């Protein structure tokens, strides 16, 4: 069960809504500049697609910004699913409770601060290691 209060959860869901609107607005603006692709195909229920389907969508997206926004929409959809499954705010690595301030800053956060730092350090060291 979530360590977050109903009020906190409501606030975070509102933040997810805001992030979603912002991402959709960016995609909309980007799609408006692209005359060769129908807008509906780019944005139609992206958040409802499974991983496989959105991967297909991603292949067609050559614009980095568009890709980032679509990734954001996927993260938001995943966060909403975790809320529904009542595992939102729980670190996927160590199962610790993710601090509310961290969730406020990153409502789609999947890891607690220490696991995220560890992960970033691990990636950073992998990047610098030459085999
Ligand atoms: Zn953790």
CSV table of N, CA, C and O in Angstrom, one decimal, residues 6-93:
chain,number,residue,atom,x,y,z
A,6,UNK,N,-3.9,10.6,0.5
A,6,UNK,CA,-4.8,10.8,-0.7
A,6,UNK,C,-4.5,12.2,-1.3
A,6,UNK,O,-4.5,12.3,-2.5
A,7,UNK,N,-4.3,13.2,-0.4
A,7,UNK,CA,-4.0,14.5,-0.9
A,7,UNK,C,-2.8,14.6,-1.7
A,7,UNK,O,-2.7,15.2,-2.8
A,8,UNK,N,-1.7,13.9,-1.2
A,8,UNK,CA,-0.4,13.9,-1.9
A,8,UNK,C,-0.6,13.2,-3.2
A,8,UNK,O,-0.1,13.7,-4.2
A,9,UNK,N,-1.3,12.1,-3.2
A,9,UNK,CA,-1.5,11.3,-4.4
A,9,UNK,C,-2.3,12.2,-5.5
A,9,UNK,O,-2.0,12.2,-6.6
A,10,UNK,N,-3.3,12.9,-5.0
A,10,UNK,CA,-4.1,13.8,-5.8
A,10,UNK,C,-3.2,14.9,-6.5
A,10,UNK,O,-3.3,15.2,-7.6
A,11,UNK,N,-2.4,15.4,-5.6
A,11,UNK,CA,-1.5,16.5,-6.1
A,11,UNK,C,-0.6,15.9,-7.2
A,11,UNK,O,-0.3,16.5,-8.2
A,12,UNK,N,0.0,14.7,-7.0
A,12,UNK,CA,0.9,14.1,-7.9
A,12,UNK,C,0.2,13.7,-9.2
A,12,UNK,O,0.7,13.9,-10.3
A,13,UNK,N,-1.1,13.3,-9.1
A,13,UNK,CA,-1.9,13.0,-10.3
A,13,UNK,C,-2.1,14.3,-11.1
A,13,UNK,O,-2.1,14.3,-12.3
A,14,UNK,N,-2.3,15.4,-10.4
A,14,UNK,CA,-2.5,16.7,-11.1
A,14,UNK,C,-1.2,17.1,-11.8
A,14,UNK,O,-1.3,17.6,-12.9
A,15,UNK,N,-0.1,16.8,-11.1
A,15,UNK,CA,1.2,17.1,-11.8
A,15,UNK,C,1.4,16.2,-13.1
A,15,UNK,O,1.8,16.7,-14.1
A,16,UNK,N,1.0,15.0,-13.0
A,16,UNK,CA,1.1,14.1,-14.1
A,16,UNK,C,0.2,14.7,-15.3
A,16,UNK,O,0.6,14.7,-16.4
A,17,UNK,N,-1.0,15.1,-14.9
A,17,UNK,CA,-1.9,15.8,-15.9
A,17,UNK,C,-1.2,16.9,-16.6
A,17,UNK,O,-1.2,17.1,-17.8
A,18,UNK,N,-0.6,17.8,-15.7
A,18,UNK,CA,0.1,19.0,-16.3
A,18,UNK,C,1.2,18.6,-17.2
A,18,UNK,O,1.4,19.2,-18.3
A,19,UNK,N,2.0,17.6,-16.8
A,19,UNK,CA,3.2,17.2,-17.6
A,19,UNK,C,2.6,16.6,-18.9
A,19,UNK,O,3.2,16.8,-20.0
A,20,UNK,N,1.5,15.9,-18.8
A,20,UNK,CA,0.9,15.3,-20.0
A,20,UNK,C,0.5,16.4,-21.0
A,20,UNK,O,0.8,16.3,-22.2
A,21,UNK,N,-0.2,17.4,-20.5
A,21,UNK,CA,-0.7,18.5,-21.3
A,21,UNK,C,0.5,19.2,-22.0
A,21,UNK,O,0.5,19.5,-23.2
A,22,UNK,N,1.6,19.4,-21.2
A,22,UNK,CA,2.8,20.1,-21.7
A,22,UNK,C,3.4,19.3,-22.8
A,22,UNK,O,3.8,19.8,-23.9
A,23,UNK,N,3.5,18.0,-22.6
A,23,UNK,CA,4.1,17.1,-23.6
A,23,UNK,C,3.3,17.1,-24.9
A,23,UNK,O,3.8,17.1,-26.0
A,24,UNK,N,1.9,17.0,-24.7
A,24,UNK,CA,1.0,16.9,-25.9
A,24,UNK,C,1.1,18.3,-26.6
A,24,UNK,O,1.1,18.3,-27.9
A,25,UNK,N,1.2,19.4,-25.9
A,25,UNK,CA,1.3,20.7,-26.6
A,25,UNK,C,2.6,20.8,-27.4
A,25,UNK,O,2.5,21.3,-28.5
A,26,UNK,N,3.7,20.2,-26.9
A,26,UNK,CA,4.9,20.2,-27.6
A,26,UNK,C,4.8,19.4,-28.9
A,26,UNK,O,5.3,19.7,-30.0
A,27,UNK,N,4.2,18.2,-28.7
A,27,UNK,CA,4.0,17.3,-29.9
A,27,UNK,C,3.1,18.0,-30.9
A,27,UNK,O,3.4,17.9,-32.1
A,28,UNK,N,2.0,18.6,-30.4
A,28,UNK,CA,1.1,19.3,-31.3
A,28,UNK,C,1.8,20.4,-32.1
A,28,UNK,O,1.7,20.5,-33.3
A,29,UNK,N,2.7,21.2,-31.4
A,29,UNK,CA,3.4,22.2,-32.0
A,29,UNK,C,4.4,21.7,-33.1
A,29,UNK,O,4.5,22.2,-34.2
A,30,UNK,N,5.0,20.6,-32.7
A,30,UNK,CA,5.9,19.9,-33.6
A,30,UNK,C,5.2,19.3,-34.8
A,30,UNK,O,5.6,19.5,-36.0
A,31,UNK,N,4.1,18.7,-34.6
A,31,UNK,CA,3.3,18.1,-35.6
A,31,UNK,C,2.8,19.1,-36.6
A,31,UNK,O,2.6,18.9,-37.8
A,32,UNK,N,2.5,20.3,-36.1
A,32,UNK,CA,2.0,21.4,-36.9
A,32,UNK,C,3.0,21.8,-38.0
A,32,UNK,O,2.7,22.3,-39.0
A,33,UNK,N,4.3,21.6,-37.7
A,33,UNK,CA,5.3,21.9,-38.6
A,33,UNK,C,5.6,20.8,-39.6
A,33,UNK,O,6.3,21.0,-40.6
A,34,UNK,N,5.0,19.6,-39.4
A,34,UNK,CA,5.2,18.5,-40.3
A,34,UNK,C,4.0,18.3,-41.1
A,34,UNK,O,3.0,17.9,-40.6
A,35,UNK,N,4.1,18.6,-42.4
A,35,UNK,CA,3.0,18.5,-43.3
A,35,UNK,C,2.8,17.1,-43.9
A,35,UNK,O,1.8,16.8,-44.4
A,36,UNK,N,3.9,16.3,-43.8
A,36,UNK,CA,3.8,15.0,-44.5
A,36,UNK,C,3.2,13.9,-43.6
A,36,UNK,O,3.0,12.8,-44.1
A,37,UNK,N,3.0,14.2,-42.3
A,37,UNK,CA,2.4,13.1,-41.5
A,37,UNK,C,1.2,13.6,-40.8
A,37,UNK,O,1.1,14.7,-40.3
A,38,UNK,N,0.1,12.8,-40.9
A,38,UNK,CA,-1.2,13.2,-40.3
A,38,UNK,C,-1.0,13.3,-38.8
A,38,UNK,O,-0.4,12.4,-38.1
A,39,UNK,N,-1.5,14.4,-38.3
A,39,UNK,CA,-1.4,14.7,-36.8
A,39,UNK,C,-2.0,13.5,-36.0
A,39,UNK,O,-1.4,13.1,-35.0
A,40,UNK,N,-3.1,13.0,-36.4
A,40,UNK,CA,-3.8,11.9,-35.6
A,40,UNK,C,-2.9,10.7,-35.4
A,40,UNK,O,-2.9,10.1,-34.4
A,41,UNK,N,-2.1,10.4,-36.4
A,41,UNK,CA,-1.3,9.2,-36.3
A,41,UNK,C,-0.2,9.4,-35.3
A,41,UNK,O,0.3,8.5,-34.7
A,42,UNK,N,0.3,10.7,-35.2
A,42,UNK,CA,1.3,10.9,-34.2
A,42,UNK,C,0.9,11.0,-32.8
A,42,UNK,O,1.6,10.6,-31.9
A,43,UNK,N,-0.3,11.4,-32.6
A,43,UNK,CA,-0.7,11.7,-31.2
A,43,UNK,C,-1.9,10.8,-30.7
A,43,UNK,O,-2.2,10.8,-29.6
A,44,UNK,N,-2.5,10.1,-31.6
A,44,UNK,CA,-3.7,9.3,-31.3
A,44,UNK,C,-3.4,8.3,-30.2
A,44,UNK,O,-2.8,7.3,-30.4
A,45,UNK,N,-4.0,8.6,-29.0
A,45,UNK,CA,-3.9,7.7,-27.9
A,45,UNK,C,-2.6,7.0,-27.6
A,45,UNK,O,-2.5,5.9,-27.4
A,46,UNK,N,-1.5,7.9,-27.7
A,46,UNK,CA,-0.2,7.3,-27.5
A,46,UNK,C,-0.1,6.7,-26.2
A,46,UNK,O,0.6,5.6,-26.0
A,47,UNK,N,-0.7,7.3,-25.2
A,47,UNK,CA,-0.5,6.8,-23.8
A,47,UNK,C,-1.2,5.5,-23.6
A,47,UNK,O,-1.0,4.8,-22.6
A,48,UNK,N,-2.1,5.1,-24.5
A,48,UNK,CA,-2.8,3.8,-24.3
A,48,UNK,C,-2.1,2.7,-24.9
A,48,UNK,O,-2.5,1.5,-24.8
A,49,UNK,N,-1.1,3.0,-25.7
A,49,UNK,CA,-0.4,1.9,-26.4
A,49,UNK,C,0.5,1.1,-25.5
A,49,UNK,O,1.1,1.6,-24.5
A,50,UNK,N,0.7,-0.2,-25.8
A,50,UNK,CA,1.7,-1.0,-25.0
A,50,UNK,C,3.1,-0.6,-25.5
A,50,UNK,O,3.3,0.1,-26.4
A,51,UNK,N,4.0,-1.3,-24.8
A,51,UNK,CA,5.4,-1.0,-25.1
A,51,UNK,C,5.8,-1.3,-26.5
A,51,UNK,O,6.5,-0.5,-27.2
A,52,UNK,N,5.3,-2.4,-27.0
A,52,UNK,CA,5.6,-2.8,-28.4
A,52,UNK,C,5.1,-1.8,-29.4
A,52,UNK,O,5.8,-1.4,-30.3
A,53,UNK,N,3.8,-1.4,-29.2
A,53,UNK,CA,3.2,-0.5,-30.1
A,53,UNK,C,3.9,0.9,-30.1
A,53,UNK,O,4.1,1.5,-31.2
A,54,UNK,N,4.2,1.3,-28.9
A,54,UNK,CA,4.8,2.7,-28.9
A,54,UNK,C,6.2,2.6,-29.5
A,54,UNK,O,6.7,3.6,-30.0
A,55,UNK,N,6.9,1.4,-29.4
A,55,UNK,CA,8.2,1.3,-30.0
A,55,UNK,C,8.0,1.4,-31.5
A,55,UNK,O,8.8,2.1,-32.2
A,56,UNK,N,6.9,0.9,-32.1
A,56,UNK,CA,6.7,1.1,-33.5
A,56,UNK,C,6.5,2.5,-33.8
A,56,UNK,O,7.0,3.0,-34.9
A,57,UNK,N,5.7,3.2,-33.0
A,57,UNK,CA,5.5,4.7,-33.2
A,57,UNK,C,6.9,5.4,-33.2
A,57,UNK,O,7.2,6.2,-34.0
A,58,UNK,N,7.7,5.0,-32.2
A,58,UNK,CA,9.0,5.7,-32.0
A,58,UNK,C,9.9,5.5,-33.3
A,58,UNK,O,10.6,6.5,-33.6
A,59,UNK,N,9.8,4.4,-33.9
A,59,UNK,CA,10.6,4.1,-35.1
A,59,UNK,C,10.3,5.2,-36.2
A,59,UNK,O,11.2,5.6,-36.9
A,60,UNK,N,9.1,5.6,-36.2
A,60,UNK,CA,8.7,6.6,-37.3
A,60,UNK,C,9.0,8.0,-36.9
A,60,UNK,O,8.9,8.9,-37.7
A,61,UNK,N,9.4,8.2,-35.7
A,61,UNK,CA,9.7,9.5,-35.2
A,61,UNK,C,11.2,9.8,-35.3
A,61,UNK,O,12.0,9.3,-34.7
A,62,UNK,N,11.5,10.7,-36.3
A,62,UNK,CA,12.9,11.0,-36.4
A,62,UNK,C,13.3,12.3,-35.7
A,62,UNK,O,14.5,12.7,-35.6
A,63,UNK,N,12.3,12.9,-35.1
A,63,UNK,CA,12.6,14.2,-34.4
A,63,UNK,C,12.9,13.9,-32.9
A,63,UNK,O,12.1,13.3,-32.2
A,64,UNK,N,14.1,14.3,-32.5
A,64,UNK,CA,14.5,14.0,-31.1
A,64,UNK,C,13.5,14.6,-30.1
A,64,UNK,O,13.1,13.9,-29.1
A,65,UNK,N,13.1,15.8,-30.3
A,65,UNK,CA,12.2,16.4,-29.4
A,65,UNK,C,10.9,15.6,-29.3
A,65,UNK,O,10.3,15.4,-28.2
A,66,UNK,N,10.4,15.3,-30.4
A,66,UNK,CA,9.1,14.5,-30.5
A,66,UNK,C,9.3,13.2,-29.7
A,66,UNK,O,8.4,12.8,-29.0
A,67,UNK,N,10.5,12.5,-29.9
A,67,UNK,CA,10.7,11.3,-29.2
A,67,UNK,C,10.8,11.5,-27.7
A,67,UNK,O,10.2,10.7,-27.0
A,68,UNK,N,11.4,12.6,-27.3
A,68,UNK,CA,11.4,12.9,-25.8
A,68,UNK,C,10.0,13.0,-25.3
A,68,UNK,O,9.7,12.5,-24.2
A,69,UNK,N,9.2,13.8,-26.0
A,69,UNK,CA,7.8,14.0,-25.5
A,69,UNK,C,7.0,12.7,-25.5
A,69,UNK,O,6.2,12.5,-24.6
A,70,UNK,N,7.2,11.9,-26.5
A,70,UNK,CA,6.5,10.6,-26.5
A,70,UNK,C,7.0,9.7,-25.4
A,70,UNK,O,6.2,9.0,-24.7
A,71,UNK,N,8.3,9.8,-25.1
A,71,UNK,CA,8.8,9.0,-24.0
A,71,UNK,C,8.2,9.5,-22.7
A,71,UNK,O,7.8,8.7,-21.8
A,72,UNK,N,8.1,10.8,-22.6
A,72,UNK,CA,7.4,11.4,-21.4
A,72,UNK,C,6.0,10.9,-21.2
A,72,UNK,O,5.6,10.6,-20.1
A,73,UNK,N,5.3,10.9,-22.4
A,73,UNK,CA,3.9,10.4,-22.3
A,73,UNK,C,3.8,9.0,-21.8
A,73,UNK,O,3.0,8.6,-21.1
A,74,UNK,N,4.8,8.2,-22.3
A,74,UNK,CA,4.8,6.8,-21.9
A,74,UNK,C,5.1,6.7,-20.4
A,74,UNK,O,4.5,5.8,-19.7
A,75,UNK,N,6.1,7.5,-19.9
A,75,UNK,CA,6.4,7.5,-18.5
A,75,UNK,C,5.2,7.9,-17.7
A,75,UNK,O,4.9,7.3,-16.6
A,76,UNK,N,4.4,8.9,-18.2
A,76,UNK,CA,3.2,9.3,-17.4
A,76,UNK,C,2.2,8.2,-17.4
A,76,UNK,O,1.6,7.9,-16.4
A,77,UNK,N,2.0,7.5,-18.5
A,77,UNK,CA,1.1,6.4,-18.6
A,77,UNK,C,1.5,5.3,-17.6
A,77,UNK,O,0.6,4.7,-16.9
A,78,UNK,N,2.8,5.1,-17.6
A,78,UNK,CA,3.3,4.0,-16.7
A,78,UNK,C,3.1,4.4,-15.2
A,78,UNK,O,2.7,3.6,-14.4
A,79,UNK,N,3.3,5.7,-14.9
A,79,UNK,CA,3.1,6.2,-13.5
A,79,UNK,C,1.6,6.1,-13.1
A,79,UNK,O,1.3,5.6,-12.0
A,80,UNK,N,0.7,6.4,-14.1
A,80,UNK,CA,-0.7,6.2,-13.8
A,80,UNK,C,-1.1,4.8,-13.5
A,80,UNK,O,-1.9,4.5,-12.6
A,81,UNK,N,-0.4,3.9,-14.3
A,81,UNK,CA,-0.7,2.5,-14.1
A,81,UNK,C,-0.2,2.0,-12.7
A,81,UNK,O,-0.9,1.3,-12.0
A,82,UNK,N,1.0,2.6,-12.3
A,82,UNK,CA,1.5,2.2,-10.9
A,82,UNK,C,0.6,2.8,-9.8
A,82,UNK,O,0.4,2.1,-8.8
A,83,UNK,N,0.0,3.9,-10.1
A,83,UNK,CA,-1.0,4.5,-9.1
A,83,UNK,C,-2.2,3.5,-9.0
A,83,UNK,O,-2.6,3.1,-7.9
A,84,UNK,N,-2.7,3.0,-10.2
A,84,UNK,CA,-3.8,2.1,-10.2
A,84,UNK,C,-3.4,0.8,-9.5
A,84,UNK,O,-4.3,0.2,-8.8
A,85,UNK,N,-2.2,0.3,-9.7
A,85,UNK,CA,-1.8,-0.9,-9.1
A,85,UNK,C,-1.3,-0.7,-7.7
A,85,UNK,O,-0.8,-1.7,-7.1
A,86,UNK,N,-1.4,0.5,-7.2
A,86,UNK,CA,-1.0,0.8,-5.8
A,86,UNK,C,0.5,0.5,-5.6
A,86,UNK,O,0.8,0.1,-4.4
A,87,UNK,N,1.3,0.6,-6.6
A,87,UNK,CA,2.7,0.5,-6.3
A,87,UNK,C,3.5,1.8,-6.7
A,87,UNK,O,4.7,1.8,-6.8
A,88,UNK,N,2.7,2.8,-6.9
A,88,UNK,CA,3.3,4.1,-7.2
A,88,UNK,C,4.1,4.7,-6.0
A,88,UNK,O,3.6,4.5,-4.9
A,89,UNK,N,5.2,5.3,-6.3
A,89,UNK,CA,6.0,5.9,-5.2
A,89,UNK,C,6.9,4.8,-4.5
A,89,UNK,O,7.5,5.1,-3.5
A,90,UNK,N,6.9,3.6,-5.0
A,90,UNK,CA,7.8,2.6,-4.5
A,90,UNK,C,8.9,2.3,-5.4
A,90,UNK,O,8.7,2.1,-6.6
A,91,UNK,N,10.1,2.4,-4.9
A,91,UNK,CA,11.3,2.2,-5.8
A,91,UNK,C,11.3,0.8,-6.4
A,91,UNK,O,11.1,-0.2,-5.8
A,92,UNK,N,11.5,0.8,-7.8
A,92,UNK,CA,11.4,-0.5,-8.5
A,92,UNK,C,12.7,-1.3,-8.2
A,92,UNK,O,12.7,-2.5,-8.5
A,93,UNK,N,13.7,-0.7,-7.7
A,93,UNK,CA,14.9,-1.5,-7.4
A,93,UNK,C,15.0,-2.0,-6.0
A,93,UNK,O,15.2,-3.2,-5.8
